Amino acid sequence: SPTPGLARVFFLDELLLNHAAESFGLGSEATPAACGLIRLTRDGDFTVDLEEEDSESIPDVVRTGIRRRDRGRPVRLQYAGAVDEAWLGPARAILGLSPEQTLTAPRTLLLHGLWSVIHPLAEKRAADASLVYPPYKPQLPPQFSHQETLFGFLRNGDLLLHHPYDPFDAFVEWIRMSAEDPQVQSIELTVYRTDAVSPVLGLLKKAARTRKVRVVIELRARFDELNNLRLAEELREAGVEIHFGFGKLKLHAKIALVTRVENGQVRHYTHLSTGNYNAVTARQYTDLSILTASPGIGADARLFFDAVTQGKVPGTFKTLLSAPTRMHRRILAHIEAETRAAHAGQKARIFAKVNALVDEAVISSLYKASQAGVKVDLVVRGACSLVPGVKGLSENIRVLSIVDRFLEHSRIYFFESTRTIYLSSADWMPRNFFSRLELAYPVLDPRVYRYLEEVLIPTYLDDTVKARELTPKGTWRKRTPEDGVPGMRAQFHFQELAERAYRETPLEKGPHEIRKAPDAHPDSPRPPNPA
């Protein structure tokens, strides 16, 4: 634009709608023909069962599946301009779509094209400041100042990282320390989605020269298949031992294990995360991860990698919780335990933060908990099949959704009567419970437990700026100060907590300065009479 500081943009489909008739010689100058545009969306997922495949043939099987993607089942038809029912009706019949799957485009068929506008504007600062956030550069926690500082801290307690307020560089630095540490015997981790230029890749290649490095890659991560194939080839050429997801299950668990010899004894250091080991999305998604030297979690991590690298589903954990073997039953058992506690007049409360809640059995169990008087708070970013606030059914259930600068991606399950908090890679969906290899890990360190219970969970529930609340009618209403803390914006508050190094929170204390959380849960949490 000739006006300084002013940028003008338009969508390509607007240009086409205005000039297509003229360009194709349709109509006349006096009465130009009306034009319309359509966009057909196909199901991008494809099913590849690797049950009978040997490891060498898996990449070729996945490549074959990718080639079938363009012929996926039609799932949505969007249109703009002059597209009438006389055309839409037959089109729906041919494509097998319902009227609900035929939608008018929201201004443009290519809304995601705005990314190509925002990024250059942000770089040049040519746009109004309201279009872009200022760059956010979190600080590395002080525990990562030196190798022995970090491992010494972990020998006495767990370290919670809340991304992106705590940088993904912390994980990268842990891998770097482990790759250069002569006491480290092996490094193992899972990969579901990672960026092609992640600094972790270079560190793994370097480590593979002097110690065992083992990576389990899920090649069927939707739309990341080719990237993961290239990654597997690159790491294998560098001497990294590569294994793939197997069978019908997608490997969705996020776990890394470092085995270190200290004074002649083998010690396991485990990293468990709710999000992918991806340096790009780690700056855009909110996730929670824990670094721990817990012997119980370390032993389970050892079992996990030994099983999956042999193409087996791990299911004998003592501390971790896995799907598809036990997670669904255990979640239901915990909800039922809260229900029994409420019937007995005891404290009973459930908090869950997930991306989606659509599992019928979990929803039915939550309804029964509400009817028993259990207070249920849910933070569900996306699809939610539960209807809150219905008298006699779900009047004790509240559902919030928070959409802000960062994509809310962490999963948290809290059950008050059994004093249990799990962090997990799994949403409450049938595909996570039964079609993926997932992990949930209990919060065992009292400091971390108290921080989650007393600070993090209440902050989400008090958000009155970016949170919306689901009504019994299925609509979302903007919250008012009466619903939480006036002006509370959860993501901004988390950023402030990290910037002041979590002072005046339970995380400010050193390991074991808080000896136990109130009514602390046992090392391996189990609800009464698990199903």
PDB file of C-alpha atoms in Angstrom, residues 162 165 274 285-288 350-357 377-381 400-402 406-414 422-428 456-457 460-461 490-491 494:
ATOM      1  CA  HIS A 162       5.522 -26.235  31.587  1.00  0.00           C
ATOM      2  CA  TYR A 165       6.729 -20.935  29.473  1.00  0.00           C
ATOM      3  CA  THR A 274       2.083 -34.663  27.141  1.00  0.00           C
ATOM      4  CA  TYR A 285       1.620 -25.568  22.203  1.00  0.00           C
ATOM      5  CA  THR A 286       1.187 -25.745  25.958  1.00  0.00           C
ATOM      6  CA  ASP A 287       2.443 -29.041  27.337  1.00  0.00           C
ATOM      7  CA  LEU A 288       3.601 -30.478  30.639  1.00  0.00           C
ATOM      8  CA  ILE A 350     -12.586 -34.546  39.435  1.00  0.00           C
ATOM      9  CA  PHE A 351     -10.621 -32.242  37.167  1.00  0.00           C
ATOM     10  CA  ALA A 352      -9.622 -33.207  33.647  1.00  0.00           C
ATOM     11  CA  LYS A 353      -7.976 -31.212  30.896  1.00  0.00           C
ATOM     12  CA  VAL A 354      -8.027 -32.867  27.471  1.00  0.00           C
ATOM     13  CA  ASN A 355      -8.211 -31.900  23.826  1.00  0.00           C
ATOM     14  CA  ALA A 356     -11.374 -33.942  23.269  1.00  0.00           C
ATOM     15  CA  LEU A 357     -13.949 -35.831  25.358  1.00  0.00           C
ATOM     16  CA  ASP A 377     -14.431 -29.470  36.233  1.00  0.00           C
ATOM     17  CA  LEU A 378     -13.413 -30.147  32.648  1.00  0.00           C
ATOM     18  CA  VAL A 379     -11.214 -28.060  30.345  1.00  0.00           C
ATOM     19  CA  VAL A 380     -11.855 -29.409  26.847  1.00  0.00           C
ATOM     20  CA  ARG A 381     -10.286 -27.503  23.982  1.00  0.00           C
ATOM     21  CA  LEU A 400     -14.543 -24.771  29.837  1.00  0.00           C
ATOM     22  CA  SER A 401     -12.547 -24.255  26.668  1.00  0.00           C
ATOM     23  CA  ILE A 402      -9.524 -21.955  26.496  1.00  0.00           C
ATOM     24  CA  PHE A 406      -0.694 -20.952  22.549  1.00  0.00           C
ATOM     25  CA  LEU A 407      -2.612 -24.101  21.606  1.00  0.00           C
ATOM     26  CA  GLU A 408      -3.717 -25.829  24.797  1.00  0.00           C
ATOM     27  CA  HIS A 409      -2.350 -29.366  24.434  1.00  0.00           C
ATOM     28  CA  SER A 410      -1.546 -30.730  27.905  1.00  0.00           C
ATOM     29  CA  ARG A 411      -3.682 -33.512  29.403  1.00  0.00           C
ATOM     30  CA  ILE A 412      -4.256 -33.661  33.166  1.00  0.00           C
ATOM     31  CA  TYR A 413      -6.424 -36.058  35.198  1.00  0.00           C
ATOM     32  CA  PHE A 414      -7.025 -35.196  38.875  1.00  0.00           C
ATOM     33  CA  TYR A 422      -1.903 -38.154  36.067  1.00  0.00           C
ATOM     34  CA  LEU A 423      -0.320 -36.298  33.169  1.00  0.00           C
ATOM     35  CA  SER A 424      -0.761 -37.976  29.817  1.00  0.00           C
ATOM     36  CA  SER A 425      -0.438 -38.025  26.046  1.00  0.00           C
ATOM     37  CA  ALA A 426      -4.018 -39.361  25.770  1.00  0.00           C
ATOM     38  CA  ASP A 427      -7.331 -37.614  25.216  1.00  0.00           C
ATOM     39  CA  TRP A 428     -10.548 -39.201  26.454  1.00  0.00           C
ATOM     40  CA  LEU A 456      -2.053 -24.653  37.865  1.00  0.00           C
ATOM     41  CA  ILE A 457      -5.551 -26.174  38.028  1.00  0.00           C
ATOM     42  CA  TYR A 460      -7.217 -22.585  34.380  1.00  0.00           C
ATOM     43  CA  LEU A 461     -10.569 -22.548  36.178  1.00  0.00           C
ATOM     44  CA  ALA A 490      -4.339 -18.205  32.405  1.00  0.00           C
ATOM     45  CA  GLN A 491      -1.592 -18.200  29.780  1.00  0.00           C
ATOM     46  CA  PHE A 494       1.730 -18.955  33.635  1.00  0.00           C
TER      47      PHE A 494
END
